[in-house]
């Protein structure tokens, strides 16, 4: 462990390997007890500096594009599931070299490309028409959804072309009872098809790493299902793997007043935590929210609504104070952008041995190269 004092410059994302490990250990336990396999959803978290730790516990990665599939292959170096809402012919030819399984979103794509899959296992995304998503924006069963095959008759006809199917219909679902009911639903409606297949993926969105989740019941349910249909079950977690494992560390640059006190930090929700803005959620800031000093915490982009939220603090905030935004690993670093040309938060990792690694400091040249 290095004793050198590192001068970290805000803003930066700080990933704690020890917190990641806590989630990974739960996954290890589920894998052992249930026989299920877990592939990391790269759309949620792709910071490959911590893949060496993650790959000890996870079976591989799943992707939403050619580039993610390639990243999984080159940096995670385990099983690669390649899914895309729609492939181009050019991508299919390239993806073969990176993936183990290729998952099509529609029967038309399956029929167009299955002969070019060159020995890869083939899967199809199925839309069971049920969903436990809290947001219409993220609900794969929403009206007119393009995500997955709906018609069961057509699905039965293409069964000889596929090895497995993928369902994804959850979003931060921490309710075991409705997970259990959804497995019963799948068993009832798709059981006959599953007997013909090698594997079934249940996608992401199940919050089995949340405190209090009934992990033993979860394992029992999965094991029974997989034995009943003699099928390998996969999960594709994103958020559940990295939850609570990182912070966005920011500094207050100015405090202004307009009906309330507003602290402006050297970051931006639009540029650095975009998902929160998309889903209209407040950032989680480490304050007990009980003090008598109330502040709006705002970003420094020109967007009027660039606001992290309003919080109470025990003491007055001052220019120069550090503010830590919690739970900053998922759908943040993968979505960060150069809006307003703001400085991009560095990526910093606190390793298991306590040492701090500054993985990447973004510079003006990164901004320029992202534009051209
Ligand atoms: C097909 C698929 N798999 C996995 C995931 C990961 O979901 P989560 O991060 O909620 O676990 C998503 C998220 O949108 C998805 O669309």
Short mmCIF file of C-alpha atoms in Angstrom, two decimals, residues 6 29 34 57 65 102 180 196 259 270 282 308:
data_model
loop_
_atom_site.label_atom_id
_atom_site.label_comp_id
_atom_site.label_asym_id
_atom_site.label_seq_id
_atom_site.Cartn_x
_atom_site.Cartn_y
_atom_site.Cartn_z
CA UNK A 6 -2.42 12.08 -3.53
CA UNK A 29 -23.27 -16.85 -2.82
CA UNK A 34 -28.64 -21.63 -7.38
CA UNK A 57 -17.00 -13.25 -9.33
CA UNK A 65 -23.72 -2.82 -29.24
CA UNK A 102 -25.55 -13.43 -30.10
CA UNK A 180 -41.38 -15.24 -7.86
CA UNK A 196 -36.25 -27.22 -26.03
CA UNK A 259 -35.69 32.69 -2.88
CA UNK A 270 -26.72 17.03 -17.14
CA UNK A 282 -32.73 13.70 -6.91
CA UNK A 308 -29.01 17.83 -8.08
#
